mmCIF file of C-alpha atoms and ligand atoms in Angstrom:
data_model
loop_
_atom_site.group_PDB
_atom_site.id
_atom_site.type_symbol
_atom_site.label_atom_id
_atom_site.label_comp_id
_atom_site.label_asym_id
_atom_site.label_seq_id
_atom_site.Cartn_x
_atom_site.Cartn_y
_atom_site.Cartn_z
ATOM 1 C CA MET A 1 102.992 -163.799 196.235
ATOM 2 C CA ARG A 2 99.798 -164.843 198.111
ATOM 3 C CA SER A 3 96.197 -164.361 197.104
ATOM 4 C CA LEU A 4 93.092 -165.016 199.220
ATOM 5 C CA ILE A 5 90.486 -167.006 197.367
ATOM 6 C CA ASP A 6 89.131 -169.332 199.999
ATOM 7 C CA ILE A 7 89.246 -168.768 203.780
ATOM 8 C CA LEU A 8 90.898 -172.205 204.015
ATOM 9 C CA ASP A 9 93.890 -170.722 202.127
ATOM 10 C CA LEU A 10 94.796 -169.299 205.511
ATOM 11 C CA SER A 11 95.921 -171.462 208.386
ATOM 12 C CA THR A 12 94.196 -170.959 211.765
ATOM 13 C CA GLU A 13 97.446 -169.407 213.005
ATOM 14 C CA GLU A 14 97.354 -166.910 210.122
ATOM 15 C CA ILE A 15 93.704 -166.041 210.856
ATOM 16 C CA ASP A 16 94.523 -165.548 214.539
ATOM 17 C CA SER A 17 97.384 -163.316 213.572
ATOM 18 C CA LEU A 18 95.193 -161.223 211.254
ATOM 19 C CA ILE A 19 92.741 -160.809 214.098
ATOM 20 C CA ASP A 20 95.583 -159.725 216.387
ATOM 21 C CA THR A 21 96.746 -157.173 213.798
ATOM 22 C CA ALA A 22 93.220 -155.881 213.383
ATOM 23 C CA LEU A 23 92.932 -155.469 217.176
ATOM 24 C CA ASP A 24 96.196 -153.567 217.185
ATOM 25 C CA ILE A 25 94.987 -151.321 214.354
ATOM 26 C CA ILE A 26 91.824 -150.558 216.379
ATOM 27 C CA ASP A 27 94.007 -149.565 219.381
ATOM 28 C CA ASN A 28 96.789 -147.807 217.506
ATOM 29 C CA PRO A 29 95.487 -146.490 214.164
ATOM 30 C CA GLU A 30 98.279 -143.885 213.874
ATOM 31 C CA LYS A 31 100.896 -146.668 213.713
ATOM 32 C CA TYR A 32 99.352 -147.857 210.451
ATOM 33 C CA ALA A 33 98.438 -144.544 208.821
ATOM 34 C CA HIS A 34 101.295 -144.578 206.278
ATOM 35 C CA LYS A 35 102.057 -148.295 205.962
ATOM 36 C CA CYS A 36 100.786 -148.431 202.372
ATOM 37 C CA ALA A 37 101.998 -145.043 201.164
ATOM 38 C CA GLY A 38 102.630 -145.260 197.437
ATOM 39 C CA LYS A 39 100.641 -148.504 197.096
ATOM 40 C CA LYS A 40 97.466 -148.909 195.031
ATOM 41 C CA LEU A 41 94.459 -151.195 195.570
ATOM 42 C CA ALA A 42 92.161 -151.917 192.614
ATOM 43 C CA THR A 43 88.545 -152.828 193.379
ATOM 44 C CA LEU A 44 87.014 -154.760 190.499
ATOM 45 C CA PHE A 45 83.365 -155.283 191.312
ATOM 46 C CA PHE A 46 81.412 -157.126 188.633
ATOM 47 C CA GLU A 47 78.500 -157.461 191.056
ATOM 48 C CA PRO A 48 76.870 -154.847 193.421
ATOM 49 C CA SER A 49 78.334 -154.130 196.834
ATOM 50 C CA THR A 50 78.149 -151.497 199.526
ATOM 51 C CA ARG A 51 80.146 -152.819 202.475
ATOM 52 C CA THR A 52 82.839 -154.915 200.926
ATOM 53 C CA ARG A 53 83.954 -152.476 198.250
ATOM 54 C CA LEU A 54 83.729 -149.350 200.428
ATOM 55 C CA SER A 55 85.427 -151.034 203.389
ATOM 56 C CA PHE A 56 88.293 -152.143 201.130
ATOM 57 C CA GLU A 57 88.560 -148.584 199.866
ATOM 58 C CA ALA A 58 88.404 -147.108 203.413
ATOM 59 C CA ALA A 59 90.951 -149.677 204.550
ATOM 60 C CA MET A 60 93.466 -148.706 201.861
ATOM 61 C CA TYR A 61 92.934 -144.966 202.500
ATOM 62 C CA GLU A 62 93.460 -145.469 206.261
ATOM 63 C CA LEU A 63 96.727 -147.262 205.444
ATOM 64 C CA GLY A 64 97.862 -144.230 203.432
ATOM 65 C CA GLY A 65 97.449 -145.897 200.027
ATOM 66 C CA HIS A 66 95.404 -145.149 196.908
ATOM 67 C CA VAL A 67 92.395 -146.814 195.289
ATOM 68 C CA LEU A 68 91.201 -147.232 191.729
ATOM 69 C CA GLY A 69 88.623 -149.474 190.131
ATOM 70 C CA PHE A 70 85.071 -149.914 188.983
ATOM 71 C CA SER A 71 81.835 -150.747 190.787
ATOM 72 C CA ASP A 72 79.859 -151.840 187.775
ATOM 73 C CA SER A 73 81.044 -154.207 185.084
ATOM 74 C CA GLY A 74 78.908 -152.254 182.610
ATOM 75 C CA SER A 75 81.439 -149.405 182.844
ATOM 76 C CA SER A 76 84.401 -151.692 182.246
ATOM 77 C CA SER A 77 85.536 -153.418 179.090
ATOM 78 C CA ALA A 78 83.965 -156.631 180.384
ATOM 79 C CA SER A 79 80.850 -155.200 178.712
ATOM 80 C CA LYS A 80 82.733 -155.447 175.386
ATOM 81 C CA GLY A 81 83.572 -159.059 176.022
ATOM 82 C CA GLU A 82 86.989 -158.782 177.728
ATOM 83 C CA SER A 83 87.753 -161.905 179.825
ATOM 84 C CA VAL A 84 88.430 -161.838 183.578
ATOM 85 C CA SER A 85 91.953 -163.107 182.842
ATOM 86 C CA ASP A 86 92.744 -160.216 180.468
ATOM 87 C CA THR A 87 91.141 -157.711 182.851
ATOM 88 C CA VAL A 88 93.367 -158.686 185.796
ATOM 89 C CA LYS A 89 96.463 -158.911 183.566
ATOM 90 C CA VAL A 90 95.757 -155.294 182.579
ATOM 91 C CA VAL A 91 94.871 -154.032 186.070
ATOM 92 C CA SER A 92 97.958 -155.630 187.572
ATOM 93 C CA CYS A 93 99.920 -153.097 185.464
ATOM 94 C CA TYR A 94 98.268 -150.318 187.458
ATOM 95 C CA ALA A 95 97.742 -151.665 190.975
ATOM 96 C CA ASP A 96 99.691 -153.539 193.646
ATOM 97 C CA ILE A 97 96.737 -155.617 194.872
ATOM 98 C CA ILE A 98 93.232 -156.387 193.566
ATOM 99 C CA ALA A 99 89.954 -157.048 195.392
ATOM 100 C CA MET A 100 87.494 -158.697 193.003
ATOM 101 C CA ARG A 101 83.815 -159.596 193.291
ATOM 102 C CA HIS A 102 82.238 -161.651 190.491
ATOM 103 C CA PRO A 103 78.883 -163.390 190.066
ATOM 104 C CA LYS A 104 80.619 -166.555 188.659
ATOM 105 C CA GLU A 105 81.958 -169.034 191.212
ATOM 106 C CA GLY A 106 85.689 -169.475 190.667
ATOM 107 C CA ALA A 107 86.292 -166.175 188.752
ATOM 108 C CA PRO A 108 88.699 -164.806 191.410
ATOM 109 C CA LEU A 109 90.610 -168.147 191.336
ATOM 110 C CA VAL A 110 91.023 -167.852 187.578
ATOM 111 C CA ALA A 111 92.093 -164.244 188.050
ATOM 112 C CA SER A 112 94.720 -165.258 190.621
ATOM 113 C CA MET A 113 96.279 -167.651 188.091
ATOM 114 C CA LYS A 114 96.801 -164.817 185.639
ATOM 115 C CA SER A 115 97.500 -161.885 187.882
ATOM 116 C CA ASP A 116 100.931 -160.467 188.615
ATOM 117 C CA VAL A 117 99.644 -159.057 191.953
ATOM 118 C CA PRO A 118 97.662 -160.621 194.860
ATOM 119 C CA ILE A 119 93.926 -161.180 194.285
ATOM 120 C CA ILE A 120 91.429 -161.019 197.113
ATOM 121 C CA ASN A 121 88.133 -162.810 196.554
ATOM 122 C CA ALA A 122 85.518 -160.251 197.569
ATOM 123 C CA GLY A 123 82.675 -162.720 196.934
ATOM 124 C CA ASP A 124 82.228 -165.147 194.047
ATOM 125 C CA GLY A 125 78.655 -166.136 193.227
ATOM 126 C CA GLY A 126 77.113 -168.435 195.854
ATOM 127 C CA HIS A 127 80.506 -169.930 196.671
ATOM 128 C CA ASN A 128 82.793 -168.050 199.087
ATOM 129 C CA HIS A 129 83.327 -164.708 200.764
ATOM 130 C CA PRO A 130 86.501 -165.027 202.839
ATOM 131 C CA THR A 131 86.907 -161.391 203.888
ATOM 132 C CA GLN A 132 83.358 -161.324 205.298
ATOM 133 C CA THR A 133 84.445 -164.321 207.315
ATOM 134 C CA LEU A 134 87.415 -162.408 208.679
ATOM 135 C CA ALA A 135 84.998 -159.663 209.685
ATOM 136 C CA ASP A 136 82.677 -162.230 211.297
ATOM 137 C CA LEU A 137 85.560 -163.858 213.193
ATOM 138 C CA LEU A 138 86.899 -160.537 214.471
ATOM 139 C CA THR A 139 83.381 -159.694 215.688
ATOM 140 C CA ILE A 140 83.004 -163.047 217.458
ATOM 141 C CA LYS A 141 86.453 -162.647 219.014
ATOM 142 C CA ARG A 142 85.641 -159.166 220.276
ATOM 143 C CA GLU A 143 82.242 -160.214 221.623
ATOM 144 C CA HIS A 144 82.904 -163.679 223.050
ATOM 145 C CA GLY A 145 86.734 -163.638 223.353
ATOM 146 C CA HIS A 146 87.118 -167.137 221.823
ATOM 147 C CA PHE A 147 85.822 -169.532 219.171
ATOM 148 C CA ASP A 148 86.272 -172.883 220.908
ATOM 149 C CA GLY A 149 83.180 -174.450 222.373
ATOM 150 C CA LEU A 150 80.646 -172.084 220.797
ATOM 151 C CA THR A 151 77.243 -173.242 219.506
ATOM 152 C CA VAL A 152 76.673 -171.342 216.277
ATOM 153 C CA GLY A 153 73.269 -171.143 214.540
ATOM 154 C CA PHE A 154 73.221 -170.274 210.847
ATOM 155 C CA CYS A 155 69.718 -169.231 209.734
ATOM 156 C CA GLY A 156 68.114 -168.498 206.337
ATOM 157 C CA ASP A 157 69.596 -169.155 202.931
ATOM 158 C CA LEU A 158 72.343 -171.652 203.656
ATOM 159 C CA LYS A 159 72.394 -172.913 200.094
ATOM 160 C CA PHE A 160 73.352 -169.731 198.263
ATOM 161 C CA GLY A 161 74.747 -167.766 201.211
ATOM 162 C CA ARG A 162 78.461 -167.574 200.425
ATOM 163 C CA THR A 163 79.223 -165.941 203.784
ATOM 164 C CA VAL A 164 77.810 -169.040 205.516
ATOM 165 C CA HIS A 165 79.990 -171.379 203.459
ATOM 166 C CA SER A 166 83.172 -169.518 204.310
ATOM 167 C CA LEU A 167 82.347 -169.027 208.008
ATOM 168 C CA LEU A 168 81.444 -172.710 208.395
ATOM 169 C CA GLY A 169 84.855 -173.617 206.916
ATOM 170 C CA ALA A 170 86.728 -171.305 209.246
ATOM 171 C CA LEU A 171 84.846 -172.269 212.424
ATOM 172 C CA SER A 172 85.032 -176.005 211.638
ATOM 173 C CA ARG A 173 88.757 -175.785 212.431
ATOM 174 C CA TYR A 174 88.308 -174.650 216.049
ATOM 175 C CA ASN A 175 87.667 -177.022 218.963
ATOM 176 C CA ASN A 176 84.219 -178.283 219.959
ATOM 177 C CA VAL A 177 82.253 -175.805 217.861
ATOM 178 C CA ARG A 178 78.694 -177.027 217.347
ATOM 179 C CA PHE A 179 76.563 -175.990 214.408
ATOM 180 C CA VAL A 180 72.767 -175.613 214.181
ATOM 181 C CA LEU A 181 71.797 -175.202 210.545
ATOM 182 C CA ILE A 182 68.353 -173.606 210.371
ATOM 183 C CA SER A 183 66.775 -173.276 206.932
ATOM 184 C CA PRO A 184 63.860 -174.308 204.803
ATOM 185 C CA PRO A 185 64.523 -177.787 203.231
ATOM 186 C CA GLU A 186 65.118 -176.118 199.831
ATOM 187 C CA LEU A 187 67.942 -173.901 201.236
ATOM 188 C CA THR A 188 70.095 -176.260 203.259
ATOM 189 C CA VAL A 189 73.898 -176.207 203.174
ATOM 190 C CA PRO A 190 75.039 -177.896 199.955
ATOM 191 C CA ASP A 191 75.971 -181.606 200.386
ATOM 192 C CA TYR A 192 79.523 -181.154 199.184
ATOM 193 C CA LEU A 193 80.196 -178.665 202.015
ATOM 194 C CA LYS A 194 78.563 -180.842 204.662
ATOM 195 C CA LYS A 195 80.702 -183.711 203.487
ATOM 196 C CA GLU A 196 83.982 -181.732 203.255
ATOM 197 C CA LEU A 197 83.657 -179.450 206.286
ATOM 198 C CA LEU A 198 81.479 -181.357 208.738
ATOM 199 C CA ASP A 199 81.083 -185.067 208.041
ATOM 200 C CA LYS A 200 84.791 -185.708 207.259
ATOM 201 C CA LYS A 201 85.815 -184.224 210.578
ATOM 202 C CA ASN A 202 82.885 -185.813 212.448
ATOM 203 C CA LEU A 203 81.718 -182.433 213.683
ATOM 204 C CA ASP A 204 78.632 -181.951 215.776
ATOM 205 C CA TYR A 205 75.774 -180.396 213.787
ATOM 206 C CA ILE A 206 72.058 -180.640 213.304
ATOM 207 C CA GLU A 207 69.772 -179.382 210.550
ATOM 208 C CA THR A 208 66.389 -178.006 211.469
ATOM 209 C CA THR A 209 63.652 -175.685 210.222
ATOM 210 C CA ASP A 210 62.761 -174.427 213.672
ATOM 211 C CA LEU A 211 64.521 -171.233 214.700
ATOM 212 C CA GLU A 212 62.645 -170.714 217.949
ATOM 213 C CA ALA A 213 63.306 -174.244 219.246
ATOM 214 C CA ALA A 214 67.038 -173.808 218.538
ATOM 215 C CA MET A 215 67.260 -170.327 220.026
ATOM 216 C CA PRO A 216 68.002 -171.136 223.752
ATOM 217 C CA GLU A 217 71.201 -173.114 222.992
ATOM 218 C CA LEU A 218 72.856 -170.625 220.615
ATOM 219 C CA ASP A 219 75.905 -168.497 221.437
ATOM 220 C CA ILE A 220 75.852 -166.968 217.953
ATOM 221 C CA LEU A 221 72.866 -166.538 215.680
ATOM 222 C CA TYR A 222 74.070 -165.801 212.133
ATOM 223 C CA MET A 223 71.056 -164.538 210.182
ATOM 224 C CA THR A 224 71.189 -164.382 206.375
ATOM 225 C CA ARG A 225 69.198 -162.855 203.524
ATOM 226 C CA VAL A 226 67.499 -165.178 200.995
ATOM 227 C CA GLN A 227 69.735 -164.540 197.956
ATOM 228 C CA ARG A 228 67.232 -163.429 195.311
ATOM 229 C CA GLU A 229 69.940 -162.979 192.657
ATOM 230 C CA ARG A 230 70.877 -166.676 192.790
ATOM 231 C CA PHE A 231 67.357 -168.049 192.246
ATOM 232 C CA PHE A 232 66.395 -169.427 188.801
ATOM 233 C CA ASN A 233 62.714 -168.908 189.545
ATOM 234 C CA GLU A 234 61.184 -165.736 191.050
ATOM 235 C CA GLN A 235 58.202 -167.700 192.408
ATOM 236 C CA ASP A 236 60.553 -169.836 194.548
ATOM 237 C CA TYR A 237 62.175 -166.719 195.904
ATOM 238 C CA ILE A 238 58.826 -165.148 196.785
ATOM 239 C CA ARG A 239 57.738 -168.329 198.535
ATOM 240 C CA LEU A 240 60.943 -168.561 200.615
ATOM 241 C CA LYS A 241 62.036 -164.994 201.181
ATOM 242 C CA ASP A 242 60.268 -164.482 204.520
ATOM 243 C CA SER A 243 60.921 -167.930 205.941
ATOM 244 C CA TYR A 244 62.593 -166.369 209.018
ATOM 245 C CA ILE A 245 61.996 -162.949 210.441
ATOM 246 C CA LEU A 246 63.836 -162.256 213.733
ATOM 247 C CA THR A 247 61.826 -160.063 216.121
ATOM 248 C CA PRO A 248 62.336 -159.072 219.770
ATOM 249 C CA GLU A 249 59.693 -161.638 220.802
ATOM 250 C CA LYS A 250 61.598 -164.479 219.220
ATOM 251 C CA LEU A 251 64.655 -163.437 221.222
ATOM 252 C CA GLU A 252 62.941 -163.895 224.550
ATOM 253 C CA ASN A 253 64.418 -167.387 225.020
ATOM 254 C CA ALA A 254 67.826 -166.513 223.751
ATOM 255 C CA LYS A 255 70.884 -166.441 226.062
ATOM 256 C CA PRO A 256 71.658 -162.988 227.506
ATOM 257 C CA ASP A 257 75.143 -163.172 225.923
ATOM 258 C CA MET A 258 74.099 -164.599 222.550
ATOM 259 C CA ARG A 259 75.290 -162.440 219.717
ATOM 260 C CA ILE A 260 73.273 -161.754 216.525
ATOM 261 C CA LEU A 261 75.358 -161.456 213.382
ATOM 262 C CA HIS A 262 74.301 -160.767 209.803
ATOM 263 C CA PRO A 263 76.654 -160.026 206.906
ATOM 264 C CA LEU A 264 74.129 -157.485 205.560
ATOM 265 C CA PRO A 265 72.416 -156.244 203.479
ATOM 266 C CA ARG A 266 69.278 -157.215 205.314
ATOM 267 C CA VAL A 267 65.866 -157.225 203.704
ATOM 268 C CA ASN A 268 63.164 -158.522 206.043
ATOM 269 C CA GLU A 269 64.956 -161.165 208.029
ATOM 270 C CA ILE A 270 65.746 -159.004 211.070
ATOM 271 C CA SER A 271 63.170 -156.555 212.254
ATOM 272 C CA VAL A 272 64.557 -153.050 212.843
ATOM 273 C CA ALA A 273 63.240 -153.339 216.375
ATOM 274 C CA VAL A 274 66.042 -155.857 217.066
ATOM 275 C CA ASP A 275 68.672 -153.198 216.295
ATOM 276 C CA ASP A 276 68.328 -151.766 219.797
ATOM 277 C CA ASP A 277 68.988 -155.131 221.447
ATOM 278 C CA PRO A 278 72.487 -155.140 222.932
ATOM 279 C CA ARG A 279 73.002 -158.578 221.398
ATOM 280 C CA ALA A 280 72.691 -157.199 217.863
ATOM 281 C CA CYS A 281 76.188 -156.946 216.368
ATOM 282 C CA TYR A 282 75.623 -156.570 212.628
ATOM 283 C CA PHE A 283 76.690 -152.966 212.463
ATOM 284 C CA LYS A 284 79.718 -153.718 214.561
ATOM 285 C CA GLN A 285 80.583 -156.355 211.956
ATOM 286 C CA VAL A 286 80.584 -153.675 209.303
ATOM 287 C CA LEU A 287 83.242 -151.679 211.167
ATOM 288 C CA ASN A 288 85.251 -154.726 212.018
ATOM 289 C CA GLY A 289 85.320 -155.541 208.334
ATOM 290 C CA LYS A 290 87.341 -152.457 207.605
ATOM 291 C CA PHE A 291 89.926 -153.195 210.321
ATOM 292 C CA VAL A 292 90.449 -156.780 209.328
ATOM 293 C CA ARG A 293 90.692 -155.864 205.614
ATOM 294 C CA MET A 294 93.435 -153.413 206.629
ATOM 295 C CA ALA A 295 95.239 -156.281 208.299
ATOM 296 C CA LEU A 296 94.760 -158.483 205.222
ATOM 297 C CA ILE A 297 96.093 -155.851 202.766
ATOM 298 C CA LEU A 298 99.230 -155.515 204.959
ATOM 299 C CA LYS A 299 99.721 -159.252 205.009
ATOM 300 C CA LEU A 300 99.275 -159.793 201.262
ATOM 301 C CA LEU A 301 101.468 -156.798 200.423
ATOM 302 C CA GLU A 302 104.016 -158.135 202.860
ATOM 303 C CA VAL A 303 104.198 -154.821 204.619
ATOM 304 C CA ASP A 304 105.981 -155.082 207.950
HETATM 305 N N1 CP B 1 78.414 -158.336 203.360
HETATM 306 C C1 CP B 1 78.562 -157.937 202.065
HETATM 307 O O1 CP B 1 79.219 -158.574 201.270
HETATM 308 O O2 CP B 1 77.892 -156.779 201.738
HETATM 309 P P1 CP B 1 78.000 -156.058 200.347
HETATM 310 O O3 CP B 1 77.308 -156.997 199.359
HETATM 311 O O4 CP B 1 77.303 -154.762 200.488
HETATM 312 O O5 CP B 1 79.434 -155.867 199.986
#
């Protein structure tokens, strides 16, 4: 039985295969409509979500399966003090697979050690978000056709942005990918990740505060929200929240085939005027997330 806790739990071959399955689902949805008949997905969301929870639910419905779960820990027995371990032990009596989001880093890993069914990490604190990475990779694949040789700019909250951490890990395994890490000095990628993912492999990256100077060289611009819920101090959040606001003017020097990604939700960091730019892909990412989660459910349930 396999769980997905960290994107690096999957080999690059497995990621490529999930992307291929997702592409086949896009082309032939009817082939997959009953693949999970009789199977149940539980969504245990101890932290708010729109996209991840609903796309998992839509994914399971489109595979012919059923969904149960909660979207608010306050309505579960966690509010009475039940542990994550006991919760998953119980839910694995009702469901064949569990997608879990939790504010504490490592909670889905603990859950996977106790669960009798596969656990999918749907975001754990400021740590990882592997299924968002699968959505990001499918989007890049559909837009650029490849990962090798891309220059990828990550911009915003690179400290607490779990989607950044997971996508960095995944892309660091492809050939000649260059990273431009754009953030205020307080919100840089944590040292342990730079060491593990970038320095150890001698990968090409720079850190900068200047989005506009970096813009012309980027093939992908991955914008992120400043993660208010991870700050200890509201004043720091207020000071940093509008560090970067992408506008049509700032895109004037961008490559014509650059693609703008954002895991969403957005707050202020991308002006709505950018939505009409053909390079804006963040709503395509949302849809891709459903298809690649369908592929992942099939893989973890070992459905042919
Ligand atoms: N991208 C993402 O995780 O969005 P939600 O928080 O709405 O699930």
